[in-house]
Amino acid sequence: MKKNLLFIAFTLFTGMAIIGLSMHSATSYPEGAPSSVAGAPGDNGKTCAKSGCHPGGSTAIFDVITSDVPVTGYVPDSTYTITATITDPNLVKFGFEITPQNTAGTVLGTMSISDAVKTKFTSSSNKYITHTSNGNLFPDHTATWSFHWTAPAAGTGDVTFYGAFDFANNNGGTSGDVIHTATLVIPEGFGTAVNDVVSIESLNVFPNPAADHVNISYALSQAGPVDITLFDLSGKAVKELSRNDQAPGTYHIDLPLSDVGSGVYIVKLHAGDQVITRKVTRL
């Protein structure tokens, strides 16, 4: 009788252990996240927090994804370095997934691995980059991952890098983990070729430095769509001031700065095939 009870107890324990391992392998990804959980349009906004991998929701964080793309925008077919950095003084284990897409969910440009120890593609499609089993433990409480990105062809427009990040409590499962999301918008840098139609005659920003507001004055020689955006030095869009068709003429726009921090920003005016940028300092 005792042998039968011991056998039953052992069987139950073994079964529970197997189930536990199965659940862990299905819900925790120490060797990299599955594809399509970066919170991008192509994922329908899905992250690990919305796909059953991790409990709870996700919250946005900022200044996490950076690049060495000039503030004037990427040069088509050029290669740059994209870096993601997250930190928490109480944690040593982190995970991530990043993809560059437009609002329609199309992957833009080509990513490539620059650090095979800490990063890898989630699948053979090379549309998502994630951490490796050696790239999720950071004893100094700060995780950093980098990879290369070759910009798409001319005329593609702005590219947004979407990222989902796991702040893990290192308990061997998903309970207590927190998922955050972050984005980085990289504008396309346009040059003016010999045969391009020059639609911007002038662009002035004053006063500069500025306190509470700045006046943007510009003149157009050709009618067409005008896009005015304020970027910080990391390339992240802070404000979009105008996106509509405008007739030839001179325009003045008053830009409030009371809701942005002190520092240097870039005003980008995109009209037709031409882009002009100006630096402005917020006191």
PDB file of C-alpha atoms in Angstrom, residues 1-252:
ATOM      1  CA  MET A   1       0.000   0.000   0.000  1.00  0.00           C
ATOM      2  CA  LYS A   2       2.843   2.357   0.909  1.00  0.00           C
ATOM      3  CA  LYS A   3       4.578   1.583  -2.389  1.00  0.00           C
ATOM      4  CA  ASN A   4       1.398   2.418  -4.291  1.00  0.00           C
ATOM      5  CA  LEU A   5       1.025   5.715  -2.426  1.00  0.00           C
ATOM      6  CA  LEU A   6       4.655   6.596  -3.092  1.00  0.00           C
ATOM      7  CA  PHE A   7       4.242   5.747  -6.778  1.00  0.00           C
ATOM      8  CA  ILE A   8       1.091   7.910  -7.027  1.00  0.00           C
ATOM      9  CA  ALA A   9       2.776  10.813  -5.236  1.00  0.00           C
ATOM     10  CA  PHE A  10       5.842  10.545  -7.491  1.00  0.00           C
ATOM     11  CA  THR A  11       3.632  10.400 -10.584  1.00  0.00           C
ATOM     12  CA  LEU A  12       1.666  13.475  -9.513  1.00  0.00           C
ATOM     13  CA  PHE A  13       4.841  15.407  -8.721  1.00  0.00           C
ATOM     14  CA  THR A  14       6.439  14.450 -12.033  1.00  0.00           C
ATOM     15  CA  GLY A  15       3.300  15.408 -13.944  1.00  0.00           C
ATOM     16  CA  MET A  16       3.106  18.791 -12.218  1.00  0.00           C
ATOM     17  CA  ALA A  17       6.788  19.411 -12.945  1.00  0.00           C
ATOM     18  CA  ILE A  18       6.305  18.609 -16.620  1.00  0.00           C
ATOM     19  CA  ILE A  19       3.251  20.886 -16.810  1.00  0.00           C
ATOM     20  CA  GLY A  20       5.197  23.646 -15.068  1.00  0.00           C
ATOM     21  CA  LEU A  21       8.080  23.347 -17.513  1.00  0.00           C
ATOM     22  CA  SER A  22       5.663  23.334 -20.430  1.00  0.00           C
ATOM     23  CA  MET A  23       3.911  26.483 -19.173  1.00  0.00           C
ATOM     24  CA  HIS A  24       7.260  28.175 -18.593  1.00  0.00           C
ATOM     25  CA  SER A  25       8.458  27.407 -22.108  1.00  0.00           C
ATOM     26  CA  ALA A  26       5.195  28.673 -23.556  1.00  0.00           C
ATOM     27  CA  THR A  27       5.021  31.928 -21.613  1.00  0.00           C
ATOM     28  CA  SER A  28       8.613  32.937 -20.910  1.00  0.00           C
ATOM     29  CA  TYR A  29      11.203  33.625 -23.616  1.00  0.00           C
ATOM     30  CA  PRO A  30      14.725  33.833 -22.167  1.00  0.00           C
ATOM     31  CA  GLU A  31      16.148  33.007 -25.611  1.00  0.00           C
ATOM     32  CA  GLY A  32      14.243  35.754 -27.431  1.00  0.00           C
ATOM     33  CA  ALA A  33      10.703  36.971 -27.956  1.00  0.00           C
ATOM     34  CA  PRO A  34       8.401  35.476 -30.608  1.00  0.00           C
ATOM     35  CA  SER A  35       7.738  37.486 -33.775  1.00  0.00           C
ATOM     36  CA  SER A  36       5.115  40.221 -34.025  1.00  0.00           C
ATOM     37  CA  VAL A  37       4.945  41.372 -30.401  1.00  0.00           C
ATOM     38  CA  ALA A  38       6.701  44.756 -30.727  1.00  0.00           C
ATOM     39  CA  GLY A  39       3.492  46.794 -30.553  1.00  0.00           C
ATOM     40  CA  ALA A  40       3.849  47.825 -34.213  1.00  0.00           C
ATOM     41  CA  PRO A  41       1.030  48.353 -36.756  1.00  0.00           C
ATOM     42  CA  GLY A  42       1.939  45.022 -38.368  1.00  0.00           C
ATOM     43  CA  ASP A  43       1.347  43.383 -34.982  1.00  0.00           C
ATOM     44  CA  ASN A  44      -2.045  45.110 -34.546  1.00  0.00           C
ATOM     45  CA  GLY A  45      -0.451  46.785 -31.556  1.00  0.00           C
ATOM     46  CA  LYS A  46       0.219  43.420 -29.892  1.00  0.00           C
ATOM     47  CA  THR A  47       2.998  43.101 -27.336  1.00  0.00           C
ATOM     48  CA  CYS A  48       4.036  40.267 -25.025  1.00  0.00           C
ATOM     49  CA  ALA A  49       1.569  41.738 -22.532  1.00  0.00           C
ATOM     50  CA  LYS A  50      -1.282  41.306 -25.023  1.00  0.00           C
ATOM     51  CA  SER A  51      -0.405  37.911 -26.477  1.00  0.00           C
ATOM     52  CA  GLY A  52      -0.559  35.734 -23.380  1.00  0.00           C
ATOM     53  CA  CYS A  53       3.213  35.676 -22.822  1.00  0.00           C
ATOM     54  CA  HIS A  54       3.054  38.050 -19.874  1.00  0.00           C
ATOM     55  CA  PRO A  55       0.185  39.113 -17.610  1.00  0.00           C
ATOM     56  CA  GLY A  56      -1.041  42.697 -17.390  1.00  0.00           C
ATOM     57  CA  GLY A  57      -0.827  45.507 -19.910  1.00  0.00           C
ATOM     58  CA  SER A  58       1.991  47.686 -21.197  1.00  0.00           C
ATOM     59  CA  THR A  59       2.937  51.328 -20.675  1.00  0.00           C
ATOM     60  CA  ALA A  60       4.947  53.678 -22.860  1.00  0.00           C
ATOM     61  CA  ILE A  61       8.436  54.876 -21.958  1.00  0.00           C
ATOM     62  CA  PHE A  62      10.558  57.443 -23.757  1.00  0.00           C
ATOM     63  CA  ASP A  63      14.129  58.080 -24.933  1.00  0.00           C
ATOM     64  CA  VAL A  64      14.812  54.341 -25.077  1.00  0.00           C
ATOM     65  CA  ILE A  65      15.504  53.789 -28.789  1.00  0.00           C
ATOM     66  CA  THR A  66      18.216  56.012 -30.284  1.00  0.00           C
ATOM     67  CA  SER A  67      20.246  56.114 -33.497  1.00  0.00           C
ATOM     68  CA  ASP A  68      23.208  57.787 -35.167  1.00  0.00           C
ATOM     69  CA  VAL A  69      21.002  59.074 -37.990  1.00  0.00           C
ATOM     70  CA  PRO A  70      21.578  62.825 -38.455  1.00  0.00           C
ATOM     71  CA  VAL A  71      18.805  65.106 -37.199  1.00  0.00           C
ATOM     72  CA  THR A  72      18.213  66.093 -40.814  1.00  0.00           C
ATOM     73  CA  GLY A  73      17.052  62.532 -41.552  1.00  0.00           C
ATOM     74  CA  TYR A  74      18.361  59.327 -43.041  1.00  0.00           C
ATOM     75  CA  VAL A  75      20.076  59.132 -46.407  1.00  0.00           C
ATOM     76  CA  PRO A  76      18.419  56.412 -48.534  1.00  0.00           C
ATOM     77  CA  ASP A  77      20.391  53.138 -48.748  1.00  0.00           C
ATOM     78  CA  SER A  78      22.824  54.272 -46.012  1.00  0.00           C
ATOM     79  CA  THR A  79      23.542  52.083 -42.968  1.00  0.00           C
ATOM     80  CA  TYR A  80      23.132  53.302 -39.387  1.00  0.00           C
ATOM     81  CA  THR A  81      23.301  51.917 -35.851  1.00  0.00           C
ATOM     82  CA  ILE A  82      20.105  51.620 -33.799  1.00  0.00           C
ATOM     83  CA  THR A  83      20.488  51.265 -30.019  1.00  0.00           C
ATOM     84  CA  ALA A  84      17.995  50.443 -27.278  1.00  0.00           C
ATOM     85  CA  THR A  85      18.819  51.123 -23.626  1.00  0.00           C
ATOM     86  CA  ILE A  86      16.656  50.412 -20.584  1.00  0.00           C
ATOM     87  CA  THR A  87      17.503  50.472 -16.884  1.00  0.00           C
ATOM     88  CA  ASP A  88      16.010  49.630 -13.513  1.00  0.00           C
ATOM     89  CA  PRO A  89      18.047  49.756 -10.273  1.00  0.00           C
ATOM     90  CA  ASN A  90      16.168  46.748  -8.889  1.00  0.00           C
ATOM     91  CA  LEU A  91      16.376  44.417 -11.906  1.00  0.00           C
ATOM     92  CA  VAL A  92      19.093  42.494 -13.727  1.00  0.00           C
ATOM     93  CA  LYS A  93      17.097  40.690 -16.431  1.00  0.00           C
ATOM     94  CA  PHE A  94      15.532  42.350 -19.471  1.00  0.00           C
ATOM     95  CA  GLY A  95      14.209  41.444 -22.917  1.00  0.00           C
ATOM     96  CA  PHE A  96      13.208  43.295 -26.065  1.00  0.00           C
ATOM     97  CA  GLU A  97      11.860  43.179 -29.603  1.00  0.00           C
ATOM     98  CA  ILE A  98      12.146  45.951 -32.234  1.00  0.00           C
ATOM     99  CA  THR A  99      10.914  46.394 -35.818  1.00  0.00           C
ATOM    100  CA  PRO A 100      10.940  49.383 -38.249  1.00  0.00           C
ATOM    101  CA  GLN A 101       7.540  49.910 -39.901  1.00  0.00           C
ATOM    102  CA  ASN A 102       5.223  52.483 -41.400  1.00  0.00           C
ATOM    103  CA  THR A 103       1.631  53.036 -40.301  1.00  0.00           C
ATOM    104  CA  ALA A 104       0.461  50.333 -42.724  1.00  0.00           C
ATOM    105  CA  GLY A 105       2.636  47.712 -41.017  1.00  0.00           C
ATOM    106  CA  THR A 106       5.196  47.418 -43.828  1.00  0.00           C
ATOM    107  CA  VAL A 107       8.738  46.784 -42.637  1.00  0.00           C
ATOM    108  CA  LEU A 108      11.008  49.546 -43.952  1.00  0.00           C
ATOM    109  CA  GLY A 109      14.710  49.221 -44.613  1.00  0.00           C
ATOM    110  CA  THR A 110      16.864  46.226 -43.757  1.00  0.00           C
ATOM    111  CA  MET A 111      18.091  45.262 -40.291  1.00  0.00           C
ATOM    112  CA  SER A 112      21.298  43.308 -39.729  1.00  0.00           C
ATOM    113  CA  ILE A 113      22.960  41.822 -36.665  1.00  0.00           C
ATOM    114  CA  SER A 114      25.964  43.704 -35.278  1.00  0.00           C
ATOM    115  CA  ASP A 115      26.226  41.808 -31.973  1.00  0.00           C
ATOM    116  CA  ALA A 116      25.389  38.110 -32.351  1.00  0.00           C
ATOM    117  CA  VAL A 117      26.077  37.484 -28.657  1.00  0.00           C
ATOM    118  CA  LYS A 118      23.202  39.642 -27.423  1.00  0.00           C
ATOM    119  CA  THR A 119      20.839  39.953 -30.406  1.00  0.00           C
ATOM    120  CA  LYS A 120      19.260  37.804 -33.109  1.00  0.00           C
ATOM    121  CA  PHE A 121      16.343  37.760 -35.533  1.00  0.00           C
ATOM    122  CA  THR A 122      13.122  36.235 -34.289  1.00  0.00           C
ATOM    123  CA  SER A 123      12.712  34.273 -37.546  1.00  0.00           C
ATOM    124  CA  SER A 124      14.150  33.853 -41.025  1.00  0.00           C
ATOM    125  CA  SER A 125      12.141  36.840 -42.258  1.00  0.00           C
ATOM    126  CA  ASN A 126      14.537  39.278 -40.517  1.00  0.00           C
ATOM    127  CA  LYS A 127      11.654  41.611 -39.684  1.00  0.00           C
ATOM    128  CA  TYR A 128      12.112  41.600 -35.906  1.00  0.00           C
ATOM    129  CA  ILE A 129      15.207  41.718 -33.717  1.00  0.00           C
ATOM    130  CA  THR A 130      15.207  40.361 -30.162  1.00  0.00           C
ATOM    131  CA  HIS A 131      17.582  39.310 -27.366  1.00  0.00           C
ATOM    132  CA  THR A 132      19.483  36.044 -27.131  1.00  0.00           C
ATOM    133  CA  SER A 133      19.906  33.805 -24.084  1.00  0.00           C
ATOM    134  CA  ASN A 134      23.208  35.615 -23.474  1.00  0.00           C
ATOM    135  CA  GLY A 135      21.651  39.012 -24.035  1.00  0.00           C
ATOM    136  CA  ASN A 136      19.030  39.232 -21.320  1.00  0.00           C
ATOM    137  CA  LEU A 137      21.067  39.297 -18.093  1.00  0.00           C
ATOM    138  CA  PHE A 138      22.642  42.618 -17.042  1.00  0.00           C
ATOM    139  CA  PRO A 139      24.108  42.626 -13.498  1.00  0.00           C
ATOM    140  CA  ASP A 140      24.667  46.406 -13.652  1.00  0.00           C
ATOM    141  CA  HIS A 141      20.873  46.936 -14.002  1.00  0.00           C
ATOM    142  CA  THR A 142      21.160  48.546 -17.459  1.00  0.00           C
ATOM    143  CA  ALA A 143      20.439  46.653 -20.691  1.00  0.00           C
ATOM    144  CA  THR A 144      21.811  47.844 -24.029  1.00  0.00           C
ATOM    145  CA  TRP A 145      21.304  46.252 -27.433  1.00  0.00           C
ATOM    146  CA  SER A 146      22.450  47.541 -30.840  1.00  0.00           C
ATOM    147  CA  PHE A 147      21.996  46.492 -34.450  1.00  0.00           C
ATOM    148  CA  HIS A 148      22.482  47.892 -37.934  1.00  0.00           C
ATOM    149  CA  TRP A 149      19.751  49.299 -40.149  1.00  0.00           C
ATOM    150  CA  THR A 150      20.084  50.134 -43.839  1.00  0.00           C
ATOM    151  CA  ALA A 151      17.654  52.870 -44.779  1.00  0.00           C
ATOM    152  CA  PRO A 152      15.049  52.245 -47.512  1.00  0.00           C
ATOM    153  CA  ALA A 153      14.932  53.765 -50.982  1.00  0.00           C
ATOM    154  CA  ALA A 154      14.301  57.447 -51.613  1.00  0.00           C
ATOM    155  CA  GLY A 155      10.682  58.538 -51.323  1.00  0.00           C
ATOM    156  CA  THR A 156       9.836  56.075 -48.538  1.00  0.00           C
ATOM    157  CA  GLY A 157       9.232  58.816 -45.979  1.00  0.00           C
ATOM    158  CA  ASP A 158       9.392  58.623 -42.187  1.00  0.00           C
ATOM    159  CA  VAL A 159      10.290  55.308 -40.529  1.00  0.00           C
ATOM    160  CA  THR A 160       9.127  54.442 -37.014  1.00  0.00           C
ATOM    161  CA  PHE A 161      10.990  51.938 -34.880  1.00  0.00           C
ATOM    162  CA  TYR A 162       8.565  50.143 -32.569  1.00  0.00           C
ATOM    163  CA  GLY A 163       9.885  48.344 -29.502  1.00  0.00           C
ATOM    164  CA  ALA A 164       8.506  46.253 -26.643  1.00  0.00           C
ATOM    165  CA  PHE A 165      10.652  45.738 -23.542  1.00  0.00           C
ATOM    166  CA  ASP A 166      10.373  43.211 -20.727  1.00  0.00           C
ATOM    167  CA  PHE A 167      11.466  44.340 -17.267  1.00  0.00           C
ATOM    168  CA  ALA A 168      11.782  40.894 -15.682  1.00  0.00           C
ATOM    169  CA  ASN A 169      12.065  40.066 -11.990  1.00  0.00           C
ATOM    170  CA  ASN A 170      14.125  36.935 -12.780  1.00  0.00           C
ATOM    171  CA  ASN A 171      11.869  34.515 -10.889  1.00  0.00           C
ATOM    172  CA  GLY A 172      11.937  31.926 -13.681  1.00  0.00           C
ATOM    173  CA  GLY A 173       8.445  32.773 -14.908  1.00  0.00           C
ATOM    174  CA  THR A 174       6.386  35.714 -16.117  1.00  0.00           C
ATOM    175  CA  SER A 175       4.644  36.726 -12.901  1.00  0.00           C
ATOM    176  CA  GLY A 176       5.779  40.155 -11.788  1.00  0.00           C
ATOM    177  CA  ASP A 177       7.322  41.073 -15.139  1.00  0.00           C
ATOM    178  CA  VAL A 178       6.426  44.471 -16.607  1.00  0.00           C
ATOM    179  CA  ILE A 179       6.157  45.231 -20.345  1.00  0.00           C
ATOM    180  CA  HIS A 180       6.913  48.722 -21.692  1.00  0.00           C
ATOM    181  CA  THR A 181       6.750  50.085 -25.245  1.00  0.00           C
ATOM    182  CA  ALA A 182       8.798  52.766 -26.988  1.00  0.00           C
ATOM    183  CA  THR A 183       9.098  54.312 -30.453  1.00  0.00           C
ATOM    184  CA  LEU A 184      11.589  56.338 -32.451  1.00  0.00           C
ATOM    185  CA  VAL A 185      10.586  58.249 -35.594  1.00  0.00           C
ATOM    186  CA  ILE A 186      13.386  58.777 -38.116  1.00  0.00           C
ATOM    187  CA  PRO A 187      12.563  61.211 -40.940  1.00  0.00           C
ATOM    188  CA  GLU A 188      13.815  60.838 -44.467  1.00  0.00           C
ATOM    189  CA  GLY A 189      16.467  63.389 -45.373  1.00  0.00           C
ATOM    190  CA  PHE A 190      15.829  64.833 -48.812  1.00  0.00           C
ATOM    191  CA  GLY A 191      18.479  66.476 -50.951  1.00  0.00           C
ATOM    192  CA  THR A 192      17.644  68.906 -53.750  1.00  0.00           C
ATOM    193  CA  ALA A 193      18.846  67.514 -57.062  1.00  0.00           C
ATOM    194  CA  VAL A 194      19.410  69.599 -60.183  1.00  0.00           C
ATOM    195  CA  ASN A 195      16.042  68.684 -61.691  1.00  0.00           C
ATOM    196  CA  ASP A 196      14.031  68.903 -58.459  1.00  0.00           C
ATOM    197  CA  VAL A 197      11.370  71.579 -58.181  1.00  0.00           C
ATOM    198  CA  VAL A 198      12.520  74.027 -55.519  1.00  0.00           C
ATOM    199  CA  SER A 199       9.379  74.978 -53.616  1.00  0.00           C
ATOM    200  CA  ILE A 200      10.891  76.518 -50.471  1.00  0.00           C
ATOM    201  CA  GLU A 201      12.341  79.975 -50.972  1.00  0.00           C
ATOM    202  CA  SER A 202      13.167  80.713 -47.347  1.00  0.00           C
ATOM    203  CA  LEU A 203      12.849  79.473 -43.775  1.00  0.00           C
ATOM    204  CA  ASN A 204      13.467  81.598 -40.688  1.00  0.00           C
ATOM    205  CA  VAL A 205      13.054  80.825 -37.004  1.00  0.00           C
ATOM    206  CA  PHE A 206      13.018  83.672 -34.460  1.00  0.00           C
ATOM    207  CA  PRO A 207      13.666  84.579 -31.737  1.00  0.00           C
ATOM    208  CA  ASN A 208      16.450  82.085 -31.322  1.00  0.00           C
ATOM    209  CA  PRO A 209      17.170  81.240 -28.528  1.00  0.00           C
ATOM    210  CA  ALA A 210      13.509  81.365 -27.540  1.00  0.00           C
ATOM    211  CA  ALA A 211      11.614  81.240 -24.268  1.00  0.00           C
ATOM    212  CA  ASP A 212       7.879  80.552 -24.458  1.00  0.00           C
ATOM    213  CA  HIS A 213       7.344  80.558 -28.214  1.00  0.00           C
ATOM    214  CA  VAL A 214       9.091  80.840 -31.555  1.00  0.00           C
ATOM    215  CA  ASN A 215       7.886  82.207 -34.896  1.00  0.00           C
ATOM    216  CA  ILE A 216       8.468  80.127 -38.013  1.00  0.00           C
ATOM    217  CA  SER A 217       8.426  82.124 -41.241  1.00  0.00           C
ATOM    218  CA  TYR A 218       8.749  80.552 -44.668  1.00  0.00           C
ATOM    219  CA  ALA A 219       8.016  81.288 -48.327  1.00  0.00           C
ATOM    220  CA  LEU A 220       6.876  78.852 -51.026  1.00  0.00           C
ATOM    221  CA  SER A 221       7.332  79.290 -54.754  1.00  0.00           C
ATOM    222  CA  GLN A 222       5.280  76.216 -55.670  1.00  0.00           C
ATOM    223  CA  ALA A 223       1.958  74.909 -54.359  1.00  0.00           C
ATOM    224  CA  GLY A 224       1.934  71.522 -52.672  1.00  0.00           C
ATOM    225  CA  PRO A 225       1.814  69.576 -49.419  1.00  0.00           C
ATOM    226  CA  VAL A 226       3.721  71.098 -46.525  1.00  0.00           C
ATOM    227  CA  ASP A 227       4.871  69.197 -43.452  1.00  0.00           C
ATOM    228  CA  ILE A 228       6.425  71.070 -40.511  1.00  0.00           C
ATOM    229  CA  THR A 229       7.745  69.006 -37.612  1.00  0.00           C
ATOM    230  CA  LEU A 230       9.734  69.777 -34.470  1.00  0.00           C
ATOM    231  CA  PHE A 231      12.295  67.084 -33.552  1.00  0.00           C
ATOM    232  CA  ASP A 232      14.573  66.658 -30.579  1.00  0.00           C
ATOM    233  CA  LEU A 233      18.222  65.768 -31.145  1.00  0.00           C
ATOM    234  CA  SER A 234      17.529  62.034 -30.863  1.00  0.00           C
ATOM    235  CA  GLY A 235      15.322  62.279 -33.956  1.00  0.00           C
ATOM    236  CA  LYS A 236      12.028  61.882 -32.077  1.00  0.00           C
ATOM    237  CA  ALA A 237       9.132  64.012 -33.324  1.00  0.00           C
ATOM    238  CA  VAL A 238       7.998  66.380 -30.562  1.00  0.00           C
ATOM    239  CA  LYS A 239       5.333  68.362 -32.430  1.00  0.00           C
ATOM    240  CA  GLU A 240       3.726  68.307 -35.844  1.00  0.00           C
ATOM    241  CA  LEU A 241       2.781  71.835 -36.805  1.00  0.00           C
ATOM    242  CA  SER A 242       1.263  71.502 -40.255  1.00  0.00           C
ATOM    243  CA  ARG A 243       0.406  68.823 -42.782  1.00  0.00           C
ATOM    244  CA  ASN A 244      -1.687  70.195 -45.624  1.00  0.00           C
ATOM    245  CA  ASP A 245      -1.591  71.671 -49.116  1.00  0.00           C
ATOM    246  CA  GLN A 246      -0.521  75.306 -49.324  1.00  0.00           C
ATOM    247  CA  ALA A 247      -0.468  77.805 -52.161  1.00  0.00           C
ATOM    248  CA  PRO A 248       2.627  79.842 -53.114  1.00  0.00           C
ATOM    249  CA  GLY A 249       3.269  82.696 -50.718  1.00  0.00           C
ATOM    250  CA  THR A 250       4.720  83.663 -47.365  1.00  0.00           C
ATOM    251  CA  TYR A 251       3.541  82.052 -44.136  1.00  0.00           C
ATOM    252  CA  HIS A 252       4.040  82.700 -40.427  1.00  0.00           C
TER     253      HIS A 252
END
